[in-house]
Coordinates of C-alpha atoms in Angstrom, one line a residue:
M195 CA 161.5 42.6 -71.9
K196 CA 159.8 39.2 -72.0
L197 CA 157.6 38.3 -74.9
L198 CA 155.3 35.3 -74.7
T199 CA 152.5 34.3 -77.0
L200 CA 149.9 31.7 -75.9
L201 CA 147.4 30.2 -78.4
I202 CA 144.4 27.9 -78.1
A203 CA 143.1 26.3 -81.3
G204 CA 140.0 28.0 -82.5
A205 CA 140.0 30.7 -79.9
A206 CA 140.8 33.5 -82.3
L207 CA 137.6 32.8 -84.3
P208 CA 134.9 35.5 -84.2
L209 CA 132.3 35.0 -81.5
T210 CA 129.2 33.2 -82.6
S211 CA 125.7 33.8 -81.3
A212 CA 125.3 33.0 -77.7
A213 CA 122.1 31.8 -76.0
P214 CA 119.8 34.8 -75.5
A215 CA 120.1 36.5 -72.2
S216 CA 117.5 38.5 -70.4
T217 CA 117.9 42.3 -70.8
A218 CA 116.8 42.7 -67.2
I219 CA 119.2 42.2 -64.4
V220 CA 117.9 39.9 -61.6
K221 CA 118.5 41.3 -58.1
D222 CA 121.0 39.2 -56.3
A223 CA 119.5 37.7 -53.1
S224 CA 122.6 38.7 -51.2
A225 CA 122.2 42.3 -52.1
D226 CA 119.9 43.1 -49.2
R227 CA 122.1 41.3 -46.7
D228 CA 125.0 43.4 -48.0
A229 CA 122.9 46.5 -47.7
S230 CA 122.1 45.8 -44.0
V231 CA 125.8 45.7 -43.2
A232 CA 126.6 48.7 -45.4
A233 CA 123.9 50.6 -43.6
T234 CA 125.8 50.1 -40.4
L235 CA 129.0 51.4 -42.0
A236 CA 127.1 54.4 -43.5
Q237 CA 126.2 55.6 -40.0
S238 CA 129.8 56.8 -39.6
S239 CA 129.3 59.4 -42.4
K240 CA 126.2 61.6 -42.9
D241 CA 127.2 61.9 -46.6
I242 CA 126.6 58.2 -47.3
Y243 CA 122.9 57.1 -47.7
P244 CA 120.7 54.8 -49.8
A245 CA 119.0 56.2 -52.8
K246 CA 115.3 56.9 -52.1
C247 CA 114.1 56.2 -55.6
P248 CA 116.7 53.7 -56.9
E249 CA 114.9 52.7 -60.1
N250 CA 114.3 56.2 -61.6
V251 CA 116.9 58.6 -60.3
N252 CA 118.7 61.6 -61.9
G253 CA 117.1 60.9 -65.3
F254 CA 117.9 57.2 -65.5
N255 CA 115.0 54.8 -65.1
Y256 CA 116.8 51.4 -64.9
T257 CA 116.8 48.8 -62.2
Y258 CA 120.2 48.0 -60.7
P259 CA 121.2 44.5 -59.5
S260 CA 122.2 45.6 -56.0
T261 CA 121.4 48.3 -53.5
L262 CA 122.0 51.8 -54.9
W263 CA 123.8 54.3 -52.6
F264 CA 124.7 57.9 -52.7
Y265 CA 127.8 59.8 -51.6
N266 CA 127.0 63.5 -51.2
L267 CA 130.2 65.3 -52.2
T268 CA 128.7 68.8 -52.3
S269 CA 130.9 70.0 -49.5
T270 CA 134.1 68.9 -51.2
V271 CA 133.4 71.0 -54.3
Q272 CA 134.3 74.6 -53.6
G273 CA 131.6 77.0 -54.5
S274 CA 129.1 74.4 -55.7
S275 CA 125.5 75.7 -55.7
E276 CA 124.1 72.3 -56.6
V277 CA 123.7 69.2 -54.5
L278 CA 126.1 66.7 -56.0
E279 CA 125.4 63.0 -55.4
M280 CA 127.7 60.2 -56.6
A281 CA 125.8 56.9 -57.1
F282 CA 127.5 53.6 -56.3
M283 CA 127.0 50.0 -55.5
D284 CA 129.0 48.4 -52.6
L285 CA 129.3 44.7 -52.7
L286 CA 130.6 43.3 -49.4
P287 CA 132.2 39.8 -49.2
P288 CA 130.3 36.9 -47.6
N289 CA 130.2 36.9 -43.8
Y290 CA 131.5 40.4 -43.7
N291 CA 131.9 41.9 -40.3
P292 CA 133.3 45.4 -39.9
R293 CA 134.9 44.4 -36.6
N294 CA 137.1 41.9 -38.3
A295 CA 140.1 42.6 -40.5
E296 CA 139.4 44.9 -43.4
P297 CA 139.0 43.0 -46.7
Q298 CA 140.9 44.1 -49.8
T299 CA 138.8 46.7 -51.7
I300 CA 138.5 46.7 -55.5
L301 CA 137.3 49.8 -57.4
L302 CA 135.6 49.2 -60.8
L303 CA 135.4 52.4 -62.9
H304 CA 133.1 52.6 -65.8
G305 CA 133.6 54.0 -69.3
K306 CA 131.8 56.8 -71.1
N307 CA 129.2 54.5 -72.7
F308 CA 128.9 52.3 -69.6
C309 CA 127.4 52.4 -66.1
G310 CA 128.0 50.4 -62.9
P311 CA 125.9 47.4 -63.9
T312 CA 128.1 46.7 -66.9
W313 CA 130.8 45.6 -64.4
Y314 CA 128.5 43.4 -62.4
A315 CA 129.4 40.1 -64.1
A316 CA 133.0 40.7 -63.1
A317 CA 132.2 42.1 -59.7
T318 CA 130.2 39.2 -58.2
P319 CA 132.9 36.6 -58.6
L320 CA 135.3 39.0 -56.9
Q321 CA 132.8 39.5 -54.1
K322 CA 132.3 35.8 -53.6
A323 CA 136.1 35.4 -53.5
G324 CA 136.3 37.7 -50.4
Y325 CA 136.8 41.1 -51.9
R326 CA 134.9 44.3 -51.2
V327 CA 133.9 45.6 -54.6
I328 CA 132.8 49.2 -55.1
L329 CA 131.2 50.3 -58.4
P330 CA 131.0 54.1 -58.4
E331 CA 129.4 56.2 -61.1
Q332 CA 131.0 59.6 -61.9
L333 CA 129.1 62.9 -61.8
G334 CA 127.2 63.4 -65.1
F335 CA 126.7 59.7 -65.7
C336 CA 124.0 57.1 -65.1
K337 CA 122.4 57.5 -61.7
S338 CA 124.7 60.3 -60.4
T339 CA 123.8 63.9 -60.4
K340 CA 123.7 65.6 -63.8
P341 CA 125.3 69.0 -62.8
T342 CA 124.9 72.1 -64.8
Q343 CA 127.9 74.1 -63.4
Y344 CA 130.5 71.4 -62.7
S345 CA 134.0 71.8 -64.1
F346 CA 134.8 68.3 -65.5
N347 CA 138.4 67.3 -65.2
L348 CA 140.1 63.9 -64.5
T349 CA 141.8 65.1 -61.3
S350 CA 138.5 66.1 -59.8
L351 CA 136.8 62.9 -60.8
A352 CA 139.7 61.0 -59.2
T353 CA 139.4 63.1 -56.1
N354 CA 135.7 62.4 -55.9
T355 CA 136.3 58.7 -56.1
H356 CA 139.1 58.8 -53.5
N357 CA 136.8 60.8 -51.1
L358 CA 134.1 58.2 -51.5
V359 CA 136.5 55.5 -50.6
K360 CA 137.6 57.4 -47.5
A361 CA 134.0 58.2 -46.5
L362 CA 133.3 54.5 -46.5
G363 CA 136.0 54.1 -43.9
I364 CA 138.4 52.1 -46.2
T365 CA 142.0 52.4 -45.0
K366 CA 143.8 49.9 -47.2
P367 CA 144.8 51.0 -50.7
P368 CA 142.4 49.6 -53.2
I369 CA 143.1 47.7 -56.4
V370 CA 141.9 50.2 -59.1
I371 CA 140.4 48.8 -62.3
G372 CA 139.0 50.9 -65.1
H373 CA 137.6 50.3 -68.5
S374 CA 137.7 52.8 -71.5
L375 CA 137.2 56.3 -70.0
G376 CA 137.4 54.5 -66.6
G377 CA 140.9 53.3 -67.6
M378 CA 141.9 56.9 -68.3
L379 CA 140.5 57.9 -64.9
A380 CA 142.2 55.0 -63.2
S381 CA 145.5 56.1 -64.5
R382 CA 144.8 59.6 -63.2
Y383 CA 143.8 58.1 -59.8
A384 CA 147.1 56.3 -59.6
L385 CA 149.0 59.4 -60.6
T386 CA 147.2 61.5 -58.0
Y387 CA 147.2 58.9 -55.2
P388 CA 150.1 56.6 -55.8
E389 CA 150.4 55.6 -52.2
F390 CA 146.7 54.7 -52.0
T391 CA 146.7 52.5 -55.1
K392 CA 147.7 48.9 -54.4
S393 CA 147.7 48.0 -58.1
L394 CA 146.2 49.2 -61.4
M395 CA 144.4 47.4 -64.2
L396 CA 143.6 49.3 -67.4
V397 CA 141.1 47.6 -69.7
S398 CA 141.0 49.1 -73.2
P399 CA 141.8 52.5 -71.7
I400 CA 141.3 55.6 -73.8
G401 CA 144.0 58.2 -73.6
L402 CA 146.8 56.0 -75.0
E403 CA 147.5 58.7 -77.6
D404 CA 147.2 62.5 -77.6
W405 CA 144.4 63.1 -80.1
K406 CA 144.9 66.8 -80.5
Q407 CA 148.6 66.4 -80.9
L408 CA 147.9 64.0 -83.7
G409 CA 145.7 66.5 -85.5
V410 CA 142.1 66.1 -84.2
P411 CA 140.6 69.5 -84.8
D412 CA 138.7 71.5 -82.2
R413 CA 135.0 71.2 -82.0
S414 CA 132.7 73.7 -80.4
F415 CA 130.7 72.9 -77.3
D416 CA 127.4 73.4 -79.2
L417 CA 128.4 70.9 -81.8
L418 CA 129.5 68.4 -79.2
T419 CA 126.2 68.8 -77.4
G420 CA 124.5 68.3 -80.8
D421 CA 126.4 65.1 -81.2
E422 CA 125.1 63.8 -77.9
K423 CA 121.5 65.0 -78.6
S424 CA 121.5 63.0 -81.9
T425 CA 122.5 59.8 -80.2
T426 CA 120.0 57.0 -80.7
Y427 CA 119.7 53.2 -80.1
A428 CA 120.6 52.7 -83.8
S429 CA 123.7 55.0 -83.7
L430 CA 124.9 53.4 -80.4
R431 CA 124.5 49.9 -81.7
G432 CA 126.3 50.7 -85.0
Y433 CA 129.2 52.3 -83.1
E434 CA 129.5 49.5 -80.6
Q435 CA 129.3 46.8 -83.3
A436 CA 132.2 48.4 -85.2
T437 CA 134.4 49.3 -82.2
Y438 CA 133.5 47.2 -79.2
Y439 CA 132.8 43.9 -81.0
P440 CA 134.2 44.0 -84.5
G441 CA 133.8 40.8 -86.4
A442 CA 131.5 39.3 -83.7
E443 CA 127.9 38.3 -84.2
W444 CA 125.6 40.7 -82.3
T445 CA 124.0 39.1 -79.3
E446 CA 121.6 39.9 -76.5
D447 CA 124.5 40.2 -74.1
F448 CA 125.8 43.1 -76.2
D449 CA 122.3 44.6 -76.9
K450 CA 121.2 44.9 -73.3
W451 CA 123.9 47.5 -72.6
V452 CA 122.9 49.6 -75.6
V453 CA 119.3 49.5 -74.4
M454 CA 120.5 50.6 -70.9
L455 CA 122.5 53.5 -72.3
T456 CA 119.6 54.6 -74.5
K457 CA 117.5 55.1 -71.4
V458 CA 119.9 57.8 -70.1
Y459 CA 120.0 59.6 -73.5
E460 CA 116.2 59.6 -73.5
G461 CA 115.6 60.1 -69.8
D462 CA 113.9 63.1 -68.1
Q463 CA 117.2 64.8 -67.5
K464 CA 118.5 64.3 -71.1
E465 CA 119.4 67.9 -71.7
K466 CA 121.6 68.0 -68.7
F467 CA 123.1 64.6 -69.7
W468 CA 123.9 65.8 -73.2
A469 CA 125.7 68.8 -71.9
D470 CA 127.6 66.9 -69.3
Q471 CA 128.7 64.3 -71.9
A472 CA 129.9 67.2 -74.2
H473 CA 132.0 68.5 -71.3
V474 CA 133.4 64.9 -70.8
V475 CA 134.5 64.8 -74.5
E476 CA 136.2 68.2 -74.0
M477 CA 137.9 66.8 -70.9
V478 CA 139.3 63.7 -72.5
L479 CA 140.5 65.6 -75.5
G480 CA 142.3 68.2 -73.5
Q481 CA 143.7 66.1 -70.6
P482 CA 145.7 63.2 -72.1
T483 CA 147.4 61.0 -69.5
I484 CA 149.8 59.2 -71.8
H485 CA 152.5 61.8 -71.3
E486 CA 152.6 60.9 -67.6
Y487 CA 152.6 57.2 -67.9
N488 CA 156.3 57.1 -66.9
K489 CA 155.3 58.5 -63.5
I490 CA 152.8 55.7 -62.7
K491 CA 154.1 53.9 -59.6
P492 CA 151.7 51.0 -58.9
K493 CA 152.1 47.6 -60.6
T494 CA 150.0 47.8 -63.7
L495 CA 148.2 45.4 -66.1
L496 CA 147.1 46.6 -69.5
V497 CA 144.4 44.6 -71.3
V498 CA 143.7 45.6 -74.9
G499 CA 141.8 44.1 -77.9
E500 CA 143.8 44.6 -81.1
K501 CA 140.5 45.1 -83.1
D502 CA 139.7 48.1 -80.9
N503 CA 139.8 51.3 -82.9
T504 CA 138.4 53.8 -80.4
A505 CA 139.7 57.4 -80.9
I506 CA 137.9 60.5 -79.5
G507 CA 137.4 63.0 -82.3
K508 CA 138.1 60.6 -85.1
V509 CA 134.7 61.0 -86.6
W510 CA 135.1 64.7 -87.3
S511 CA 138.8 64.5 -88.3
P512 CA 140.1 64.7 -91.9
P513 CA 140.9 61.3 -93.5
E514 CA 144.7 61.7 -93.1
V515 CA 144.2 62.2 -89.3
Q516 CA 141.7 59.4 -89.0
A517 CA 144.2 57.0 -90.5
K518 CA 146.6 57.6 -87.7
L519 CA 144.2 57.1 -84.8
G520 CA 143.1 54.1 -82.7
H521 CA 145.6 51.4 -83.5
Y522 CA 145.5 49.5 -80.2
A523 CA 147.8 46.8 -81.4
V524 CA 150.5 49.4 -81.4
L525 CA 149.2 51.7 -78.6
G526 CA 149.1 48.9 -76.1
R527 CA 152.8 48.1 -76.6
Q528 CA 153.7 51.8 -76.4
A529 CA 151.9 52.2 -73.2
Q530 CA 153.4 49.1 -71.6
A531 CA 156.8 50.4 -72.5
A532 CA 156.1 53.8 -71.0
I533 CA 154.8 52.5 -67.6
P534 CA 157.7 51.5 -65.3
D535 CA 156.1 48.3 -63.9
A536 CA 153.5 47.1 -66.5
T537 CA 152.4 43.9 -68.1
L538 CA 150.4 43.9 -71.4
V539 CA 147.9 41.3 -72.4
S540 CA 146.9 41.9 -76.0
F541 CA 144.1 39.9 -77.6
P542 CA 144.2 39.8 -81.5
Y543 CA 140.5 38.9 -81.8
L544 CA 138.9 41.3 -79.3
G545 CA 137.6 44.9 -79.5
H546 CA 137.0 47.6 -77.0
A547 CA 135.0 45.6 -74.4
P548 CA 136.7 42.3 -73.6
Q549 CA 134.9 41.9 -70.3
I550 CA 131.6 41.8 -72.2
Q551 CA 132.7 40.0 -75.3
E552 CA 134.5 37.2 -73.4
P553 CA 133.3 37.4 -69.8
E554 CA 134.5 33.9 -68.7
M555 CA 138.0 34.5 -70.0
F556 CA 138.1 38.0 -68.6
N557 CA 137.1 36.9 -65.2
R558 CA 139.9 34.3 -65.1
L559 CA 142.3 37.0 -66.1
L560 CA 140.9 39.4 -63.5
A561 CA 141.0 36.8 -60.7
S562 CA 144.6 36.1 -61.5
W563 CA 145.6 39.7 -61.4
V564 CA 143.9 40.6 -58.1
K565 CA 145.1 37.4 -56.4
T566 CA 148.7 37.1 -57.6
G567 CA 149.5 40.4 -59.3
G568 CA 149.8 38.6 -62.6
R569 CA 152.3 35.9 -61.6
T570 CA 150.0 33.2 -63.0
L571 CA 148.9 34.8 -66.3
E572 CA 150.9 32.3 -68.4
S573 CA 149.0 29.4 -66.8
L574 CA 145.6 30.8 -68.0
K575 CA 146.3 29.6 -71.6
L576 CA 145.1 32.9 -73.1
N577 CA 144.9 33.5 -76.8
A578 CA 147.0 36.6 -76.4
T579 CA 150.4 38.2 -76.5
I580 CA 151.8 38.8 -73.0
I581 CA 154.6 41.4 -72.7
R582 CA 156.2 42.1 -69.4

């Protein structure tokens, strides 16, 4: 194992207030050009179509920065009596022509408290660099259907994502990148479709420990739904301040995503959303992926912030259990050792959302990974520990 620590003077200091950013996302002028090309591609599948009411759809009234599309996966879910639509954005590279060689596709998978737009600042540089970037939203989240009878499990969500990729006519294995719950899902995708995953990047993934095995007690579905129902802007901000950005001054760049998420919790399908999110918590508690990390085949990059303390169920666990959970400085190293071909980049000063807390640094790291598979990480001069 190779251990390398790179430091930049002053880089470990907590973030200071940044210039205020608008909470609204300005629609990229290239989005409509992308949409016209994507519309041509969509003709090959009746199950791909643009959203008719993209601002307020499936209980989420929020304007997206690029054209919103739906993948109708109803026919792939056996016995479904509901129409199931998976929302996504599809960013095509400049001068894209479907008759030319297929570009490399990158999948960006969101976390539980995130939606597709939270990846947009990372997605657009990749698009400009020549990649096709797809930002799917899982069932029960954001602008996707809020089902009432769906059985939530990681394998089915991975399958839905894979079926979307195939429906779009993509034949080259994508680079799969996931954050938080999206990281847990990305690992399940790689385990389920190892031959259709070019490489894997797990950003602050949850599931690096088995919470139930460590003593997190069971919690009834009614209580879990009540937890979701009681979620407010204030509770979300307090949680994210302590977990996503510990030690950092709160900024508009952080706040806009809390405002966005609050709109789902208060939307016109909020009861469905609360129930779906309760099922999601049941799913992650009962389906840990850490025990299968030794089976992950694609080359993998783990990115963690050592101030991250995310642990599902920690809040309702007894103190002696709480003390054992969410130590990412240790969990990242354990996960890197478990995955056969993995590199860890561990930041001592970051929390659960490095792509939001330090977007410029993260985008340099991301560009290095997708272009060279991590061969140039050392040259980035990161304030991080790198373990190969």
